[in-house]
CSV table of C-alpha atoms in Angstrom, one decimal:
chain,number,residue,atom,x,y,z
U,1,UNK,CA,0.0,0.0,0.0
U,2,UNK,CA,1.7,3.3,-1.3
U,3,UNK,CA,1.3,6.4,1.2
U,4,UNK,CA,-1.4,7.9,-1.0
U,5,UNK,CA,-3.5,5.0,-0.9
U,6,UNK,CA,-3.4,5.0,3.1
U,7,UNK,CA,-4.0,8.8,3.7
U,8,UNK,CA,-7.5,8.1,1.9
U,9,UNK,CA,-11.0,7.4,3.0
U,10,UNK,CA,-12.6,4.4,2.4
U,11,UNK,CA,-15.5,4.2,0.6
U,12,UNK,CA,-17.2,0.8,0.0
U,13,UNK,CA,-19.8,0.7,-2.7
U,14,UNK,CA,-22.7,-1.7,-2.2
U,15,UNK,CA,-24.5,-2.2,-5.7
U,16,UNK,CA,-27.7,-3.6,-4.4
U,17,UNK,CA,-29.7,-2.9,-7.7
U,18,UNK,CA,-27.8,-3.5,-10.9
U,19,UNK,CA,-29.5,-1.7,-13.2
U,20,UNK,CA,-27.3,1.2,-11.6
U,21,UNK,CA,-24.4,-0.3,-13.5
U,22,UNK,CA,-25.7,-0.9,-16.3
U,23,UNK,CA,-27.1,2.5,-17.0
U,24,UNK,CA,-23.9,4.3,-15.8
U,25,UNK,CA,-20.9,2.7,-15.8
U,26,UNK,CA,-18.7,4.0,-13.5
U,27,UNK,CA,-20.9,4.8,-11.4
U,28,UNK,CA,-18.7,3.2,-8.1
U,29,UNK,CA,-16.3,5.5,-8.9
U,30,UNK,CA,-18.4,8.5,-9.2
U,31,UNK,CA,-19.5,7.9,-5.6
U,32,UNK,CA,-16.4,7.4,-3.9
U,33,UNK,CA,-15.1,10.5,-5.4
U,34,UNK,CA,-18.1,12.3,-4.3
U,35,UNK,CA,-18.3,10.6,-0.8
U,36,UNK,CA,-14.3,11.9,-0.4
U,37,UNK,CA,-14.6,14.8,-1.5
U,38,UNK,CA,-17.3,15.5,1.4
U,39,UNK,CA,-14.8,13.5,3.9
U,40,UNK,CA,-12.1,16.0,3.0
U,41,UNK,CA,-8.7,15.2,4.6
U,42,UNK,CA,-10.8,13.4,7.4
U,43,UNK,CA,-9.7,9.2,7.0
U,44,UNK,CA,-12.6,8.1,7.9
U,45,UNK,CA,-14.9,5.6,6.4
U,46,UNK,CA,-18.3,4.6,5.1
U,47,UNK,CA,-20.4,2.3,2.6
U,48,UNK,CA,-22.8,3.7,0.0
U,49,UNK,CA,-25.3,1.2,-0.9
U,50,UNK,CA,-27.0,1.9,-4.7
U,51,UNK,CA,-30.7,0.3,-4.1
U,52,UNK,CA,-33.8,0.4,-6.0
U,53,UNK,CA,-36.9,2.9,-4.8
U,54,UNK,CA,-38.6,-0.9,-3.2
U,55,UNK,CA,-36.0,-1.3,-0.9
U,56,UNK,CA,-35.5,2.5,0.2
U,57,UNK,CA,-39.3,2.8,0.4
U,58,UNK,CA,-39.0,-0.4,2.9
U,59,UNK,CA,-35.8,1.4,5.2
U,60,UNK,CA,-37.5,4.9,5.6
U,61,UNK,CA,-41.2,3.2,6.1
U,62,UNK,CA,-39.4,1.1,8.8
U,63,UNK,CA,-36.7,4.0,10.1
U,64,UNK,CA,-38.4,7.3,9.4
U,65,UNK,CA,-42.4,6.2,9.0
U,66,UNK,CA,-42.7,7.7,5.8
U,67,UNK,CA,-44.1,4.9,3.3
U,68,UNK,CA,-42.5,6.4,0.4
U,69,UNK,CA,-39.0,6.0,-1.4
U,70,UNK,CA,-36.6,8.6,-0.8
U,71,UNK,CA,-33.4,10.4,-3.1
U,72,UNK,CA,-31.6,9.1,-0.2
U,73,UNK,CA,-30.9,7.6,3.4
U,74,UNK,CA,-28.0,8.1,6.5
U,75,UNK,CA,-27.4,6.1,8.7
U,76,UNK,CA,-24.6,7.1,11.6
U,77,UNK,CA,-22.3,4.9,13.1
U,78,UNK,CA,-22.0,7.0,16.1
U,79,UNK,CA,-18.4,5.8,15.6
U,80,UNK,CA,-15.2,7.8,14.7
U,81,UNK,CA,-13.6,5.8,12.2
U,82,UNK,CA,-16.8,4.3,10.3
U,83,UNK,CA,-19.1,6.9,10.1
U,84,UNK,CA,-22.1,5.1,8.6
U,85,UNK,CA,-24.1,4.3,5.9
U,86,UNK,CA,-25.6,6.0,2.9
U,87,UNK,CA,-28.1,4.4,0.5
U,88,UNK,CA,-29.6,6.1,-2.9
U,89,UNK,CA,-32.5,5.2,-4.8
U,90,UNK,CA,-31.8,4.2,-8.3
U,91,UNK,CA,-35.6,5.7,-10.1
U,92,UNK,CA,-35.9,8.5,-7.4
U,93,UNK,CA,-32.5,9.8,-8.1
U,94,UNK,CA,-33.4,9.2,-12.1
U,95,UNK,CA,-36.4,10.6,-12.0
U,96,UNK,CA,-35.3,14.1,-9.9
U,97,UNK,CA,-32.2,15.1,-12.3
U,98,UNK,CA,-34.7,14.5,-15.5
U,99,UNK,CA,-37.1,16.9,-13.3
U,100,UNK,CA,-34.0,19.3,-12.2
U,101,UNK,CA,-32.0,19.0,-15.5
U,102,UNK,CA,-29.3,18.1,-14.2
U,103,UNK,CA,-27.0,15.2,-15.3
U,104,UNK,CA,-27.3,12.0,-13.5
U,105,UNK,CA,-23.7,12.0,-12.6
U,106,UNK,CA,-24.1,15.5,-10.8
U,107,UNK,CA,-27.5,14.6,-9.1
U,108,UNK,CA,-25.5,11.7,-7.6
U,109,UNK,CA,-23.0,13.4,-6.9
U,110,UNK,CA,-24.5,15.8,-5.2
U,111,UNK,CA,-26.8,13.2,-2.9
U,112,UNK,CA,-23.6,11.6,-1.7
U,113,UNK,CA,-22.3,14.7,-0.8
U,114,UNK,CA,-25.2,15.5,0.7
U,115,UNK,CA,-25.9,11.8,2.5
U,116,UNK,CA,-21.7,12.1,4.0
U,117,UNK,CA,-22.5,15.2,5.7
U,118,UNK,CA,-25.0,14.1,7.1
U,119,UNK,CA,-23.1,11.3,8.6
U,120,UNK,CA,-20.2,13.5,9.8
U,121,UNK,CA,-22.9,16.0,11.8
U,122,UNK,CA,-24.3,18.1,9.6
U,123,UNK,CA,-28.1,18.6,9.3
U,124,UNK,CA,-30.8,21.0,7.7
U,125,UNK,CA,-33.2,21.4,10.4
U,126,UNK,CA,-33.5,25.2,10.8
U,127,UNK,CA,-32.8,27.8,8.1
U,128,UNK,CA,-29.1,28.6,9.8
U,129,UNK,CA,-28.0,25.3,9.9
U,130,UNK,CA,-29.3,24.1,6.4
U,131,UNK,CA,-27.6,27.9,4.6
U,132,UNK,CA,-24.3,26.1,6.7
U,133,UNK,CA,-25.1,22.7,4.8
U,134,UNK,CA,-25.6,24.2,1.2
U,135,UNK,CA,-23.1,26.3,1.4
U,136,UNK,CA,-20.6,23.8,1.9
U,137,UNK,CA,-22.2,21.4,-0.7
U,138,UNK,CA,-22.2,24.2,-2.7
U,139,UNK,CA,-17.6,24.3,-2.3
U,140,UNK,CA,-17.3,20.6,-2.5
U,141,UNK,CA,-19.5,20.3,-5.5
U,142,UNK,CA,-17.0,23.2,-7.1
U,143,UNK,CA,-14.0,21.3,-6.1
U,144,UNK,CA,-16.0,18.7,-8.2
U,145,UNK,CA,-16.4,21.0,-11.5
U,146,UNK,CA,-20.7,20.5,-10.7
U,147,UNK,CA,-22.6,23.7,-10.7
U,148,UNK,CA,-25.0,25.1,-7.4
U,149,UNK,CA,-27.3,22.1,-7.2
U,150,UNK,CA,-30.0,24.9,-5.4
């Protein structure tokens, strides 16, 4: 293992649904480099699972009692090193960048971004705290070359 490959975070990428990879290739790549981008110098580490909107609608009827699939899910360790889970929704996250016009890549993207932060604190539950969120979604999606998502 060269130093560079040990100062990184880990990122394991669950493909739960295959039709992600089949309509972008790639796409495990895409979300590690989104998912260390958001973790910044920080070597910590996390799995994104890539689902279908059947088995996110199950996890936030059961977590979040909303019977209804979701762009995407968190789920904090509470620990240091592994800070938790993130899970997308293959149609949801489809069907919103078609809406938005955005690229699928950037949507993505931008959900893992989004889904990390959420795993290393940060939340959007008053207007303050959800500016602080966008704004830095906002840099890390520049470092990225994707455009303001908002």
């Amino acid at each position: 293992m060269t130093r560079a490959t040990a100062a990184r975070a880990r990122v394991d990428v669950i493909l739960l649904d295959a039709a992600w990879a089949k309509a972008l290739p790639g796409v495990e790549r895409l979300v590690r480099r989104a998912a260390r981008a958001a973790l910044g110098a920080r070597k910590r580490s996390l799995n994104v699972a890539l689902a279908d909107d059947r088995r996110v609608r199950a996890l936030n009827k059961r977590d979040r009692r909303q019977d209804k699939p979701t762009n995407v899910l968190s789920y904090p360790s509470g620990e240091r090193q592994f800070v938790g889970d993130v899970v997308l929704a293959r149609q949801t996250v489809w069907r919103e960048a078609r809406a938005q016009n955005k690229t699928p890549q950037a949507h993505i993207s931008h959900l893992v971004v989004h889904g990390t932060l959420h795993l290393l604190g940060y939340d959007h539950e008053d207007d303050s705290e959800a500016e602080r969120m966008e704004a830095l979604e906002r840099r890390i999606l520049a470092k990225l070359g994707i455009a303001d998502p908002y």
